Each structure stands twice: as C-alpha cells, then as structure tokens.
PDB file of C-alpha atoms in Angstrom:
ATOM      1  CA  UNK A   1       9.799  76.877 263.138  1.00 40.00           C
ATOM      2  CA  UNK A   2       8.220  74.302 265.648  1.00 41.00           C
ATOM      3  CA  UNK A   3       5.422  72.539 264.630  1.00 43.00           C
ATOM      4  CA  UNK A   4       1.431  73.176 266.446  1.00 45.00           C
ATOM      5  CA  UNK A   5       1.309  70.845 269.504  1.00 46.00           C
ATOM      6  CA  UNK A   6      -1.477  67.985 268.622  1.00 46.00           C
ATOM      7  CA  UNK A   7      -4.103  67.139 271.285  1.00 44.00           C
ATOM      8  CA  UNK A   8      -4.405  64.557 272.592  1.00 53.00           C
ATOM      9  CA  UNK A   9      -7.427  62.681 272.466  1.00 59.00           C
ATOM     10  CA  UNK A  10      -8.315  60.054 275.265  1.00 77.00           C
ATOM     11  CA  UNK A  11     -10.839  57.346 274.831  1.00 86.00           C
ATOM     12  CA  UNK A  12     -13.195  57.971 277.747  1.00 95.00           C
ATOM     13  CA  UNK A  13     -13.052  56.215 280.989  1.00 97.00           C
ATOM     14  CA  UNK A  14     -17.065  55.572 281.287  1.00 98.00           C
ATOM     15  CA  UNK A  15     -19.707  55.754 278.214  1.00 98.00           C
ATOM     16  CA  UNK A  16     -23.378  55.998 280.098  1.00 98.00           C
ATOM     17  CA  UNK A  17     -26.086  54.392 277.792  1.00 98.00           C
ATOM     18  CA  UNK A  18     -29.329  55.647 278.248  1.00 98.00           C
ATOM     19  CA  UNK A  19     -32.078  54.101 276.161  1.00 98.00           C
ATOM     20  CA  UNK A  20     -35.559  55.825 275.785  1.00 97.00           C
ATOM     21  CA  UNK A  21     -38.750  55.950 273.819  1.00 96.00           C
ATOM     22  CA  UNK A  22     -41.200  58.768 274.024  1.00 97.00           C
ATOM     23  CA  UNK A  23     -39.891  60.126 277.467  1.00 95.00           C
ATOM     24  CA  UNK A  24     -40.234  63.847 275.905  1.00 95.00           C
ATOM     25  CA  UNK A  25     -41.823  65.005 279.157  1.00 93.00           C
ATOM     26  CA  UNK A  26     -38.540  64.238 281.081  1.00 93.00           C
ATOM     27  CA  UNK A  27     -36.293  65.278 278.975  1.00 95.00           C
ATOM     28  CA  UNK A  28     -36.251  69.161 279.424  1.00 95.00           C
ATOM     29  CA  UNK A  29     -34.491  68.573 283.230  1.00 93.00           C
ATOM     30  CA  UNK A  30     -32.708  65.752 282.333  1.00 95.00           C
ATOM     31  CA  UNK A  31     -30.682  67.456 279.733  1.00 96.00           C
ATOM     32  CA  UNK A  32     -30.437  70.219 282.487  1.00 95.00           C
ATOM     33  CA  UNK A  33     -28.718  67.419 284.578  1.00 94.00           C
ATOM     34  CA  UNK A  34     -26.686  66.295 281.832  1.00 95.00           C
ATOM     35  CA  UNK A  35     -25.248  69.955 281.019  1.00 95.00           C
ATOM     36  CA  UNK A  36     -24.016  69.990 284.414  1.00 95.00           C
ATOM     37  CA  UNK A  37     -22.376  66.248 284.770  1.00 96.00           C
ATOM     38  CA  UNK A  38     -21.333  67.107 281.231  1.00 94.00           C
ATOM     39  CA  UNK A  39     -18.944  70.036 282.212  1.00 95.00           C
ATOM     40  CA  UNK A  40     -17.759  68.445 285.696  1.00 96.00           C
ATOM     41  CA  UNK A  41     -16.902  64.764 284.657  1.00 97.00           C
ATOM     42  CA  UNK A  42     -14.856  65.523 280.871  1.00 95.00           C
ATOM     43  CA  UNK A  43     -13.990  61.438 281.414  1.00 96.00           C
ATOM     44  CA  UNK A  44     -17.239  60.216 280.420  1.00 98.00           C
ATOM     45  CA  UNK A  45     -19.539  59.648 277.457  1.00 97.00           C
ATOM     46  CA  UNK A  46     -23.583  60.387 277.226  1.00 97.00           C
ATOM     47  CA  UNK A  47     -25.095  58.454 275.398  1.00 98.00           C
ATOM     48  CA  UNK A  48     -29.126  58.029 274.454  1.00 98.00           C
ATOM     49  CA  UNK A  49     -30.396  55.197 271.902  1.00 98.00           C
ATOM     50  CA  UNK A  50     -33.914  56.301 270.611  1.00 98.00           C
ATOM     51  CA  UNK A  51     -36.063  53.301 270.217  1.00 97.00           C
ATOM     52  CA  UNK A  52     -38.778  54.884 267.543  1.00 97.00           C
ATOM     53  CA  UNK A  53     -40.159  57.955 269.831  1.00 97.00           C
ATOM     54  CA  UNK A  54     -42.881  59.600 268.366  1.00 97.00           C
ATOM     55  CA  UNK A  55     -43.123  62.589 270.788  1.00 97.00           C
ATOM     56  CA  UNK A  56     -40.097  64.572 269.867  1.00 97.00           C
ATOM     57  CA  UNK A  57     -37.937  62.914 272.033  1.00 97.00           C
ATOM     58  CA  UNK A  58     -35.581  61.950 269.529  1.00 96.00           C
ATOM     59  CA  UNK A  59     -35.640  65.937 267.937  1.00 97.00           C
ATOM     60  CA  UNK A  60     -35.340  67.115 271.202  1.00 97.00           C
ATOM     61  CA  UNK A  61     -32.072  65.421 271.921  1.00 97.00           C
ATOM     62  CA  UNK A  62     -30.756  66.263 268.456  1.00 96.00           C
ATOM     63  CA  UNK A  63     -31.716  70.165 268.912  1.00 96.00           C
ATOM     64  CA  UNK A  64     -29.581  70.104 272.088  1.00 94.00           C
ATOM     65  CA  UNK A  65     -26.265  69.073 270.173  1.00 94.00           C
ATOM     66  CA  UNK A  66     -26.777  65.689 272.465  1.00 94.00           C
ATOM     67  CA  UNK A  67     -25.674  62.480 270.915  1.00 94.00           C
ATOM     68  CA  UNK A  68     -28.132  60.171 270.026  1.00 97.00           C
ATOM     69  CA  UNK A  69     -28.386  57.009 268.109  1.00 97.00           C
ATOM     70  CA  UNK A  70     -30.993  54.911 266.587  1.00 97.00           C
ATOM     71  CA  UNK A  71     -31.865  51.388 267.047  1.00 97.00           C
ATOM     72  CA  UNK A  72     -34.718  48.414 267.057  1.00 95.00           C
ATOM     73  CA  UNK A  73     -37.631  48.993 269.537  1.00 94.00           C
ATOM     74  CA  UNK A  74     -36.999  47.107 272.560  1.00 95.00           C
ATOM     75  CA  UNK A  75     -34.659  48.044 275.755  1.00 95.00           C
ATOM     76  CA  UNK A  76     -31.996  44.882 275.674  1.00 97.00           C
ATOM     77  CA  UNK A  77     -31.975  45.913 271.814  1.00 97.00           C
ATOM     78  CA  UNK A  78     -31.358  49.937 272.770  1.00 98.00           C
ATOM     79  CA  UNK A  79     -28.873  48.794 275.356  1.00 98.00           C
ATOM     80  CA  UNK A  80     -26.725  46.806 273.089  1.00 98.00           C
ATOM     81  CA  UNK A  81     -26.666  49.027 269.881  1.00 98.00           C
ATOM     82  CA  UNK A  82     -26.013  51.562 272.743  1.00 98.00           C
ATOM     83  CA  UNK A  83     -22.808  49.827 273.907  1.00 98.00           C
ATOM     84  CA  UNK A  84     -21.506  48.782 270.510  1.00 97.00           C
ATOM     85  CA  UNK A  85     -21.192  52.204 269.596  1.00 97.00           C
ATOM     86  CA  UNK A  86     -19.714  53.323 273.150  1.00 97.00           C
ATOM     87  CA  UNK A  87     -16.240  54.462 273.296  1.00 97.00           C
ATOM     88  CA  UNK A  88     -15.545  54.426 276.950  1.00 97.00           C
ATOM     89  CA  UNK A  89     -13.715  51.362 278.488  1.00 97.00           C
ATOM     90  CA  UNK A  90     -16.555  50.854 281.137  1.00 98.00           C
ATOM     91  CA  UNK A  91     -20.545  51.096 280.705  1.00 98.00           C
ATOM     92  CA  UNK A  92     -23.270  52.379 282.515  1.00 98.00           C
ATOM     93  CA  UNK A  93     -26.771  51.175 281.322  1.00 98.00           C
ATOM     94  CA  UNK A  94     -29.380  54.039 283.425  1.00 97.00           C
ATOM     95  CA  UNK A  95     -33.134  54.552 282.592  1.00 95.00           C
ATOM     96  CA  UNK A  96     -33.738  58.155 281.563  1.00 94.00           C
ATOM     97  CA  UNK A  97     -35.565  58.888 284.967  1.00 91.00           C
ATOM     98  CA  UNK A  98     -33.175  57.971 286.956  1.00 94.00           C
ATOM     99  CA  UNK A  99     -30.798  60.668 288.877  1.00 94.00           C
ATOM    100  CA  UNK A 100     -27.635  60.479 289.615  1.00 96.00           C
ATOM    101  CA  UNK A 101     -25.534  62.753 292.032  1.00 96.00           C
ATOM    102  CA  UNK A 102     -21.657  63.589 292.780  1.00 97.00           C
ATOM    103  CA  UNK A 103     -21.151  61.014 295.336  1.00 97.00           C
ATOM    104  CA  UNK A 104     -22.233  58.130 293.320  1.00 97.00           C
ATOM    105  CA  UNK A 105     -20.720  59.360 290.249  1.00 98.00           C
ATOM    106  CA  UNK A 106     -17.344  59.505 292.069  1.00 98.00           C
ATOM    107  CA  UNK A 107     -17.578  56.065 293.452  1.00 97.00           C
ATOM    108  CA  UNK A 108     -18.133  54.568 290.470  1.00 98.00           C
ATOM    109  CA  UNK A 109     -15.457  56.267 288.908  1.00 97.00           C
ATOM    110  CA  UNK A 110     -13.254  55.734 291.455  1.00 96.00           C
ATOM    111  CA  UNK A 111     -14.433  51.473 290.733  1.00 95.00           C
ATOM    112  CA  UNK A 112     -13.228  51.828 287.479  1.00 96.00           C
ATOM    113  CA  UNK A 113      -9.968  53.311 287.717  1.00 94.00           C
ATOM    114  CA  UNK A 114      -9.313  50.754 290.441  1.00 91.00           C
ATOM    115  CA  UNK A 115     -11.106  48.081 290.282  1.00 84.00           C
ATOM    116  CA  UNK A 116     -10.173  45.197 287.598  1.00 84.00           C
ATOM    117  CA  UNK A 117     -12.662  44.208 284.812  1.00 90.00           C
ATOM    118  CA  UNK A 118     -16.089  43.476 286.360  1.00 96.00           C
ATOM    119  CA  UNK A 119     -19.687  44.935 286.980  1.00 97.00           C
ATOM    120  CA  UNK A 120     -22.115  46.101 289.497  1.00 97.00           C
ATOM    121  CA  UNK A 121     -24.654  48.267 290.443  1.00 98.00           C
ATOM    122  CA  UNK A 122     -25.625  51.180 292.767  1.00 98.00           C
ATOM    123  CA  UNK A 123     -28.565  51.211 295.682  1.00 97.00           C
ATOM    124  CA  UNK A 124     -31.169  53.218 295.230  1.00 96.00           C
ATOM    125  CA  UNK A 125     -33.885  54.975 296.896  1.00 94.00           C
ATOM    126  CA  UNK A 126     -37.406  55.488 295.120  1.00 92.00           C
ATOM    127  CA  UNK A 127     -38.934  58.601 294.401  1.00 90.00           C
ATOM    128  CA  UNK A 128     -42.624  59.208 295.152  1.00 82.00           C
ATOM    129  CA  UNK A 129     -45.239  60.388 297.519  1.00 77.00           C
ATOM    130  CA  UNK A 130     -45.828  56.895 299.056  1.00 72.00           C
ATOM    131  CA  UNK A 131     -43.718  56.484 301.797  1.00 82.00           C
ATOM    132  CA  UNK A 132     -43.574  52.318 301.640  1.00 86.00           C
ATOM    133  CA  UNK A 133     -41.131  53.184 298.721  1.00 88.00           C
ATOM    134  CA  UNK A 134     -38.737  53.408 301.395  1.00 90.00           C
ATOM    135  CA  UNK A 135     -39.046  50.150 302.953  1.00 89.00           C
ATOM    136  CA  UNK A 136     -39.270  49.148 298.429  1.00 89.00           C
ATOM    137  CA  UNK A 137     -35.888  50.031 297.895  1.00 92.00           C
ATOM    138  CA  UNK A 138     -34.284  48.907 301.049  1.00 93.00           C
ATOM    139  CA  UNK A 139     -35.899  45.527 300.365  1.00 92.00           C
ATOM    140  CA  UNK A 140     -34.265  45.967 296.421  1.00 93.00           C
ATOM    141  CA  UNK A 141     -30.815  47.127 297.586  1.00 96.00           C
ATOM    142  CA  UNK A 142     -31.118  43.735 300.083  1.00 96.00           C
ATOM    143  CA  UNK A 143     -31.909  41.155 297.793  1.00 94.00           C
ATOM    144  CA  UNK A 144     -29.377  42.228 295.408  1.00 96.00           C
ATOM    145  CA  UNK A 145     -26.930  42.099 297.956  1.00 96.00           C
ATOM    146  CA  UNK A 146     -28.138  38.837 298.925  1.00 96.00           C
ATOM    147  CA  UNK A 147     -28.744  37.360 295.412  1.00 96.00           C
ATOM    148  CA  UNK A 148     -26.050  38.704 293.212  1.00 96.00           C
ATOM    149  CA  UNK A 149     -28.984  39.997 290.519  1.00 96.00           C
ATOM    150  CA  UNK A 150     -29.338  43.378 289.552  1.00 96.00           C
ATOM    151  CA  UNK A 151     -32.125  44.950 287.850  1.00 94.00           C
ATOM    152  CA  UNK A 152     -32.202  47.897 285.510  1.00 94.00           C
ATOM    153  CA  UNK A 153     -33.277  50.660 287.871  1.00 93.00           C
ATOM    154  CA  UNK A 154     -30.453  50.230 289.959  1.00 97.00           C
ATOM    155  CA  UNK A 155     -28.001  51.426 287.261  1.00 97.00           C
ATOM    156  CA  UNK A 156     -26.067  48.181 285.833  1.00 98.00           C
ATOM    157  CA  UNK A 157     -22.230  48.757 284.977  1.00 98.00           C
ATOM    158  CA  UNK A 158     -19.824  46.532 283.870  1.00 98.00           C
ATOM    159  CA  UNK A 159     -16.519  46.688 281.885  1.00 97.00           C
ATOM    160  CA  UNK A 160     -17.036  46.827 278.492  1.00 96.00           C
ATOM    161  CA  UNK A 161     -14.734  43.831 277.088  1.00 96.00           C
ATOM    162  CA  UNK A 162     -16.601  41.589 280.461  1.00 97.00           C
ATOM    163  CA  UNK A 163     -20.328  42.959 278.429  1.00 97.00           C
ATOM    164  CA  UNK A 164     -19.649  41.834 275.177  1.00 96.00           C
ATOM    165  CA  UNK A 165     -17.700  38.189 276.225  1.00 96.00           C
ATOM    166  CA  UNK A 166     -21.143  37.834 278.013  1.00 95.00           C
ATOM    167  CA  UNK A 167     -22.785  37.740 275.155  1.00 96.00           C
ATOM    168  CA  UNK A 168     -24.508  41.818 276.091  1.00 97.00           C
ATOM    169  CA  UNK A 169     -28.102  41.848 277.085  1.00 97.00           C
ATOM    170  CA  UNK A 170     -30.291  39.304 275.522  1.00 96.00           C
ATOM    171  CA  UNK A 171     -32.765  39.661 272.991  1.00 95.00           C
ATOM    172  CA  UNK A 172     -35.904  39.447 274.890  1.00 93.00           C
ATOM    173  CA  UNK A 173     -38.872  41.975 275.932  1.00 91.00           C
ATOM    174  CA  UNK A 174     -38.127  41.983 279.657  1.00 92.00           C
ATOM    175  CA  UNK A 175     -36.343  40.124 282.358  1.00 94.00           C
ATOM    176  CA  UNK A 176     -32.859  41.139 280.453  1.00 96.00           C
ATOM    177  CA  UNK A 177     -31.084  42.215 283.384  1.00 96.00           C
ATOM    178  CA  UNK A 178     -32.117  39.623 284.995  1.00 95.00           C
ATOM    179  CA  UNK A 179     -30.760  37.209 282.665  1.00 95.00           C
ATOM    180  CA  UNK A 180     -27.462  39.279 282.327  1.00 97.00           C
ATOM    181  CA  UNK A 181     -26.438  39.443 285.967  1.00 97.00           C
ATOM    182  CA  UNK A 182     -26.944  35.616 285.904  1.00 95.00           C
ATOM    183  CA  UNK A 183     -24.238  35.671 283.490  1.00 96.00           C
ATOM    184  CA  UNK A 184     -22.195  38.330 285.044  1.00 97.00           C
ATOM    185  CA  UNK A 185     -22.486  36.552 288.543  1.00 96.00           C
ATOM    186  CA  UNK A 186     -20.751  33.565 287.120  1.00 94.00           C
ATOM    187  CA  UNK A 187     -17.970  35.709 286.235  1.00 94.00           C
ATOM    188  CA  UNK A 188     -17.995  37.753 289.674  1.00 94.00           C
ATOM    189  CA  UNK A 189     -20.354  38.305 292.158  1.00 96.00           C
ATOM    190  CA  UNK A 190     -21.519  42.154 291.689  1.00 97.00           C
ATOM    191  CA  UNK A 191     -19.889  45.800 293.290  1.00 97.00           C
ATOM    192  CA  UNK A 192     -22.533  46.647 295.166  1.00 96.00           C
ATOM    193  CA  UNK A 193     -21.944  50.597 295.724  1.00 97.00           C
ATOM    194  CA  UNK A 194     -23.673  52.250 298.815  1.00 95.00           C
ATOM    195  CA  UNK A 195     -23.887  55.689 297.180  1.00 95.00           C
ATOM    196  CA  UNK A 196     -27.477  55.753 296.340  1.00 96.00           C
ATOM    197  CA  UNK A 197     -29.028  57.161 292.531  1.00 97.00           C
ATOM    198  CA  UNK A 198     -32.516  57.782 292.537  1.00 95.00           C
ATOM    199  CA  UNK A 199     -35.210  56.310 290.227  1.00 91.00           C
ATOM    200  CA  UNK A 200     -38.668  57.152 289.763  1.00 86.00           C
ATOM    201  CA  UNK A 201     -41.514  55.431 291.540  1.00 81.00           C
ATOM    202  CA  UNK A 202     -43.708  55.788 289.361  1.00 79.00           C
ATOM    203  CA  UNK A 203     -44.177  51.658 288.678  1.00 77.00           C
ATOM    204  CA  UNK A 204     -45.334  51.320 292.319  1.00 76.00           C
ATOM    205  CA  UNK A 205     -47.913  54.401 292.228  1.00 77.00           C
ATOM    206  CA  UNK A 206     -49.495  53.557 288.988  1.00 78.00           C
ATOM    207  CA  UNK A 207     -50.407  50.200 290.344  1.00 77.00           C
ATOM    208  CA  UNK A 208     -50.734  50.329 293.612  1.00 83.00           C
ATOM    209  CA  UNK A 209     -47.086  49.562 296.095  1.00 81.00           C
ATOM    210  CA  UNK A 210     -48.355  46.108 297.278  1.00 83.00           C
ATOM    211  CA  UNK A 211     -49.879  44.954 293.948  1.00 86.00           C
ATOM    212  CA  UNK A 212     -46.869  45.903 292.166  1.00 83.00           C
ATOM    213  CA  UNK A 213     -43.999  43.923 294.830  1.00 82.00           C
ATOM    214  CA  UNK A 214     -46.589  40.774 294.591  1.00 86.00           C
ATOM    215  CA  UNK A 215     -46.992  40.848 290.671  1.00 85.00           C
ATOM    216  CA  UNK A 216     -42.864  41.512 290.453  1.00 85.00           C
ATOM    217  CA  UNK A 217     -41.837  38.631 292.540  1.00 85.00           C
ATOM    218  CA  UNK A 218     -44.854  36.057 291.001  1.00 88.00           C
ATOM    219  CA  UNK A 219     -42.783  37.265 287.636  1.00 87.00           C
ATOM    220  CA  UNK A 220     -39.529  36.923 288.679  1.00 85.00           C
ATOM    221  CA  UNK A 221     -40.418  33.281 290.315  1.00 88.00           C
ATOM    222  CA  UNK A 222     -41.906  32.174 286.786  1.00 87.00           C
ATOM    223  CA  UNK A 223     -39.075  33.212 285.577  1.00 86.00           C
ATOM    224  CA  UNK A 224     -36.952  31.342 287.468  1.00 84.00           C
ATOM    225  CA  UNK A 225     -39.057  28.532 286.916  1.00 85.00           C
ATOM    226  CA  UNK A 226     -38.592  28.394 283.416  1.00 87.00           C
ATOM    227  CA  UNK A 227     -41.625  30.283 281.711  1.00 87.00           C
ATOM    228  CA  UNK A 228     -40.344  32.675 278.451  1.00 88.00           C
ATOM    229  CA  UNK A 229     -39.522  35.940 278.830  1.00 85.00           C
ATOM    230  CA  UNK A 230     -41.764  36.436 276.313  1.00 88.00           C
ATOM    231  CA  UNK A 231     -45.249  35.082 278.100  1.00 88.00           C
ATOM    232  CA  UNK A 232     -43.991  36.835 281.177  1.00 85.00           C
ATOM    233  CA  UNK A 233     -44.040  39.843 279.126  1.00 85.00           C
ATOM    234  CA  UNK A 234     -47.852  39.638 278.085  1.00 83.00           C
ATOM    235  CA  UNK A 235     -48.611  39.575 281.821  1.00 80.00           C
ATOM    236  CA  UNK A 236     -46.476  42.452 282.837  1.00 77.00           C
ATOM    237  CA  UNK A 237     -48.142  44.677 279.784  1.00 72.00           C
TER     238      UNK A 237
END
C-alpha cells in the first residue's frame, strides 16, 4: 500500500508588507484588489502590520481571513516587525493606497527570479484631480533616477537577507526611506522599474501642489544638512 503523496510547501518568492493605521475607509477595495492578486500570483505573501488603528481597520482585516500582525506605532517600526515575520525571500514595503497592476507585478517578479540580491523601486504616477501631479511624479521618478533615493510611495523592494544586513529601516518618525536607500545605494545603486504603480495624491491636494513640493524639498535639504529626523518631523505634522 503506497503511502499519501506530501505537498510540498515552498517558501514564497515575494512577502509584500503593508503597514497601516486607521485606513478603514480604504480598506473595503483594497482587499477587493488583494482577492484578485491573491488568486493570480500563489508566489507571494500579503502582509499588513496594524500600528494601533482605532477605526476597525485592524477587525476588518481579521474578518476577511487576511493576515495581519501587530506592532509599535510608527511606519519604520510597522515595516520592520513586518519583514521579520515575512517568509518570502524578497520584500515589498507599499503604503495601503497605493495600486499596483499586472505589468508591474510581473516585472518585479521577473527582478527577483533574475536578478541577484539587491533593491529598487517602481515609478509612479499620482492620483488626483490636479493635473500638475503629472509633471509631480515625473519630477519623483527623475530624481530617483538621478539620485539613487527612493521614497516610500514609490514601492521600496529589496532582498530580504540585503534588508536586514542593512540594518532594516531605522527607528525614526519620518525620513526612513530616505535614510535606508542611503544605505542600500552603498550596496547598489537602485532597479529602477518603468512599470508604473499608482499612489494617492492626496498629500499634494490637502496642501496645496506647490506648497507641498516646496515644504518636501526644504525637508529633505535639512535633512541632508544634518537636522534630526525627529525636529523635521514636528514641522511636517
């Protein structure tokens, strides 16, 4: 009598982090999304880290059979616990409104199947009524390309044994992808991949396009400059 065949488990290929607090009001079409990406790509892993929602966000996620893990207040924080618990052999770190879509899916898969341990990002285009979020992201796709740094919205990846000899995010209220793509770029300089996700625009409109570039580059300089994370924080809030 033959023995039951045993199946065979594979670790996943890709384990996408997605950290959130109190973003209830997206979550009803984002889990739509997921459902879908959940049944065509088998090789990766969703993951959300709930920072201390208050709005059901957290109960939401659980009530859909979604995995979800808890962890300190605090994105870099979210990120991290997110990746220590990952399985997958490369990361994805994506804000919860952000979109993705097949063709950047599949390029990034294809990156890591092929590609050897490293990290990058995807371009993106803004979502919104104003239509100088166009020229916004083709300036942010630009000066990545031109400066190696990536920034959250633009969906950071990176192989998971290159994220933790890094050191992972830092502990610090913002300015935490900054800081890691600095580390990263010493390493390599970043896959930049053309496929475009989308992220929400709703930054820009809340405080005005123009207002918002000037008050992110002012930070950004400071930060370059040498002022804490921490002041540059204050200001941003």
């Amino acid at each position: 009598m033959t023995s039951p065949a045993k199946t065979e488990h594979r670790a996943p290929l890709l384990t996408v982090v997605l950290p959130l607090l109190n973003e209830r009001a997206v979550l009803d079409s984002l889990l739509r999304e997921l459902a879908h990406w959940q049944a065509a790509y088998v090789e990766i892993e969703w993951l959300f880290v709930d920072g201390g929602s208050v709005d059901g966000s957290r109960e939401c996620l659980v009530e859909a059979g979604v995995p979800v893990i808890d962890a300190a207040p605090g994105r870099a924080r979210q990120m991290n616990a997110g990746a220590a618990a990952a399985a997958g052999q490369w990361l994805l770190f994506l804000h919860v409104d952000t979109q993705l879509n097949r063709a950047a899916i599949d390029a990034l898969l294809r990156c890591c199947r092929h590609a050897g341990p490293g990290w990058g990002r995807f371009d993106v285009c803004l979502q919104g009524r104003p239509i100088t979020l166009r020229l916004v992201a083709r300036m942010m796709n630009l000066r990545s390309r031109l400066t190696g740094i990536a920034t959250g919205d633009m969906g950071i990846f990176v192989h998971r044994e290159l994220f933790h000899l890094q050191g992972g995010f830092p502990d610090q209220p913002l300015m935490e992808d900054i800081e890691l793509s600095r580390r990263l770029r010493r390493h390599s300089w970043p896959r930049c991949l053309a496929a475009r996700i989308t992220t929400s625009g709703r930054r820009w409109e809340s405080r005005g396009v123009w207002p918002t570039i000037l008050l992110m580059w002012q930070l950004r300089l400071q930060y370059f400059f040498g002022v804490s994370a921490e002041r540059i924080a204050r200001r941003y809030r």
